[in-house]
mmCIF file of C-alpha atoms in Angstrom:
data_model
loop_
_atom_site.group_PDB
_atom_site.id
_atom_site.type_symbol
_atom_site.label_atom_id
_atom_site.label_comp_id
_atom_site.label_asym_id
_atom_site.label_seq_id
_atom_site.Cartn_x
_atom_site.Cartn_y
_atom_site.Cartn_z
ATOM 1 C CA MET Y 19 0.000 0.000 0.000
ATOM 2 C CA ASP Y 20 2.790 2.400 0.861
ATOM 3 C CA ILE Y 21 4.226 2.034 -2.637
ATOM 4 C CA LEU Y 22 0.865 2.716 -4.251
ATOM 5 C CA TYR Y 23 0.338 5.735 -1.996
ATOM 6 C CA ARG Y 24 3.771 7.077 -2.930
ATOM 7 C CA LEU Y 25 3.444 6.418 -6.655
ATOM 8 C CA GLY Y 26 -0.274 7.087 -6.944
ATOM 9 C CA ARG Y 27 -0.676 4.293 -9.475
ATOM 10 C CA ALA Y 28 1.597 1.444 -10.538
ATOM 11 C CA THR Y 29 1.810 -1.857 -12.347
ATOM 12 C CA ALA Y 30 2.749 -5.054 -10.529
ATOM 13 C CA ASN Y 31 6.254 -4.717 -12.010
ATOM 14 C CA GLU Y 32 6.589 -1.168 -10.660
ATOM 15 C CA VAL Y 33 5.434 -2.306 -7.224
ATOM 16 C CA MET Y 34 7.919 -5.168 -7.384
ATOM 17 C CA ALA Y 35 10.764 -2.830 -8.366
ATOM 18 C CA ALA Y 36 10.007 -0.590 -5.372
ATOM 19 C CA LEU Y 37 10.102 -3.490 -2.883
ATOM 20 C CA SER Y 38 13.310 -4.377 -1.088
ATOM 21 C CA GLY Y 39 14.880 -7.777 -1.531
ATOM 22 C CA ASP Y 40 13.979 -10.080 -4.381
ATOM 23 C CA PRO Y 41 10.181 -10.418 -4.343
ATOM 24 C CA ASN Y 42 8.469 -13.039 -6.461
ATOM 25 C CA TYR Y 43 6.207 -11.663 -9.212
ATOM 26 C CA SER Y 44 3.380 -14.074 -8.478
ATOM 27 C CA THR Y 45 3.502 -13.183 -4.768
ATOM 28 C CA VAL Y 46 3.227 -9.472 -5.590
ATOM 29 C CA ARG Y 47 0.298 -10.133 -7.946
ATOM 30 C CA THR Y 48 -1.406 -12.282 -5.292
ATOM 31 C CA GLN Y 49 -1.038 -9.528 -2.699
ATOM 32 C CA LEU Y 50 -2.432 -6.966 -5.132
ATOM 33 C CA ARG Y 51 -5.453 -9.225 -5.778
ATOM 34 C CA VAL Y 52 -5.984 -9.649 -2.019
ATOM 35 C CA LEU Y 53 -5.829 -5.881 -1.475
ATOM 36 C CA GLU Y 54 -8.247 -5.383 -4.347
ATOM 37 C CA GLY Y 55 -10.598 -8.038 -2.961
ATOM 38 C CA LYS Y 56 -10.643 -6.179 0.359
ATOM 39 C CA GLY Y 57 -11.464 -2.922 -1.431
ATOM 40 C CA HIS Y 58 -8.179 -1.193 -0.600
ATOM 41 C CA ILE Y 59 -7.106 -0.814 -4.229
ATOM 42 C CA ARG Y 60 -8.601 -1.065 -7.706
ATOM 43 C CA HIS Y 61 -7.147 -1.534 -11.150
ATOM 44 C CA GLU Y 62 -7.586 -0.235 -14.663
ATOM 45 C CA GLU Y 63 -6.638 -2.291 -17.689
ATOM 46 C CA HIS Y 64 -4.274 -0.697 -20.203
ATOM 47 C CA GLY Y 65 -3.748 -3.263 -22.904
ATOM 48 C CA LEU Y 66 -2.417 -6.339 -21.167
ATOM 49 C CA ARG Y 67 -1.239 -4.389 -18.111
ATOM 50 C CA PHE Y 68 -3.167 -3.744 -14.921
ATOM 51 C CA ILE Y 69 -2.548 -0.361 -13.320
ATOM 52 C CA TYR Y 70 -3.291 -0.432 -9.579
ATOM 53 C CA MET Y 71 -4.260 2.537 -7.422
ATOM 54 C CA PRO Y 72 -5.508 3.057 -3.859
ATOM 55 C CA THR Y 73 -9.260 3.479 -3.418
ATOM 56 C CA VAL Y 74 -9.021 5.195 -0.035
ATOM 57 C CA PRO Y 75 -6.842 8.197 0.844
ATOM 58 C CA ARG Y 76 -3.917 7.396 3.123
ATOM 59 C CA HIS Y 77 -5.347 9.425 6.033
ATOM 60 C CA ALA Y 78 -8.607 7.442 5.899
ATOM 61 C CA ALA Y 79 -6.727 4.124 5.937
ATOM 62 C CA ARG Y 80 -4.589 4.970 8.972
ATOM 63 C CA GLN Y 81 -7.162 4.534 11.731
ATOM 64 C CA PRO Y 82 -8.399 1.050 10.738
ATOM 65 C CA ALA Y 83 -4.832 -0.105 10.031
ATOM 66 C CA LEU Y 84 -3.615 1.137 13.408
ATOM 67 C CA ARG Y 85 -6.584 -0.435 15.195
ATOM 68 C CA HIS Y 86 -5.790 -3.765 13.486
ATOM 69 C CA LEU Y 87 -2.117 -3.475 14.481
ATOM 70 C CA ILE Y 88 -3.015 -2.739 18.103
ATOM 71 C CA GLU Y 89 -5.544 -5.590 18.220
ATOM 72 C CA THR Y 90 -3.119 -8.053 16.611
ATOM 73 C CA PHE Y 91 0.137 -7.273 18.406
ATOM 74 C CA PHE Y 92 -0.806 -5.413 21.591
ATOM 75 C CA GLU Y 93 -3.916 -7.248 22.829
ATOM 76 C CA GLY Y 94 -6.051 -4.225 21.954
ATOM 77 C CA SER Y 95 -4.106 -1.970 24.326
ATOM 78 C CA ALA Y 96 -2.972 1.456 23.124
ATOM 79 C CA GLU Y 97 -0.944 1.680 26.346
ATOM 80 C CA LYS Y 98 1.047 -1.460 25.436
ATOM 81 C CA MET Y 99 1.619 -0.108 21.939
ATOM 82 C CA LEU Y 100 2.884 3.254 23.216
ATOM 83 C CA SER Y 101 4.977 1.563 25.910
ATOM 84 C CA THR Y 102 6.650 -0.543 23.246
ATOM 85 C CA LEU Y 103 7.221 2.459 21.010
ATOM 86 C CA LEU Y 104 8.578 4.679 23.769
ATOM 87 C CA GLY Y 105 10.710 1.928 25.326
ATOM 88 C CA SER Y 106 12.345 0.834 22.086
ATOM 89 C CA GLU Y 107 16.062 1.501 21.718
ATOM 90 C CA SER Y 108 15.640 1.969 17.962
ATOM 91 C CA SER Y 109 12.866 4.513 18.461
ATOM 92 C CA LYS Y 110 14.480 7.879 18.894
ATOM 93 C CA ILE Y 111 11.636 10.232 19.785
ATOM 94 C CA SER Y 112 12.614 13.872 19.961
ATOM 95 C CA GLU Y 113 11.642 16.197 22.795
ATOM 96 C CA GLU Y 114 9.362 18.037 20.365
ATOM 97 C CA GLU Y 115 7.540 14.811 19.473
ATOM 98 C CA LEU Y 116 7.202 13.888 23.149
ATOM 99 C CA GLU Y 117 5.752 17.334 23.846
ATOM 100 C CA ARG Y 118 3.221 16.970 21.016
ATOM 101 C CA LEU Y 119 2.258 13.519 22.345
ATOM 102 C CA ALA Y 120 1.753 14.993 25.819
ATOM 103 C CA GLU Y 121 -0.481 17.692 24.300
ATOM 104 C CA LEU Y 122 -2.547 15.051 22.457
ATOM 105 C CA ILE Y 123 -2.986 13.095 25.687
ATOM 106 C CA ALA Y 124 -4.064 16.260 27.511
ATOM 107 C CA LYS Y 125 -6.600 17.034 24.750
ATOM 108 C CA ALA Y 126 -7.937 13.483 24.908
ATOM 109 C CA ARG Y 127 -8.403 13.837 28.686
ATOM 110 C CA LYS Y 128 -10.259 17.122 28.333
ATOM 111 C CA GLY Y 129 -12.444 15.759 25.553
ATOM 112 C CA GLY Y 130 -13.330 12.653 27.501
ATOM 113 C CA ARG Y 131 -11.652 10.331 24.943
ATOM 114 C CA ARG Y 132 -10.173 7.490 26.944
#
């Protein structure tokens, strides 16, 4: 999805070229079909080529994707997710980012979003 969001539209070969490693063409095509089946992308036919594009703007896809990530890896707990993110050695969060996070938490408290 990230590749399609960055490129706007792409063939399976273009998606494959943007992936790291040595992806298999049939695996990339299978994933594109799965994403299309779920309604995340669509395609247009140009001759024998399929051109794939996202159906939902990136900002609209973030919330459901994050919720799925939290449910899958953090037992549905935003606290566990944030604890993992903040406690990670590889996660270098700047003071400015920490301040913005603190402001978001304060807003959520005031707005009753818990």
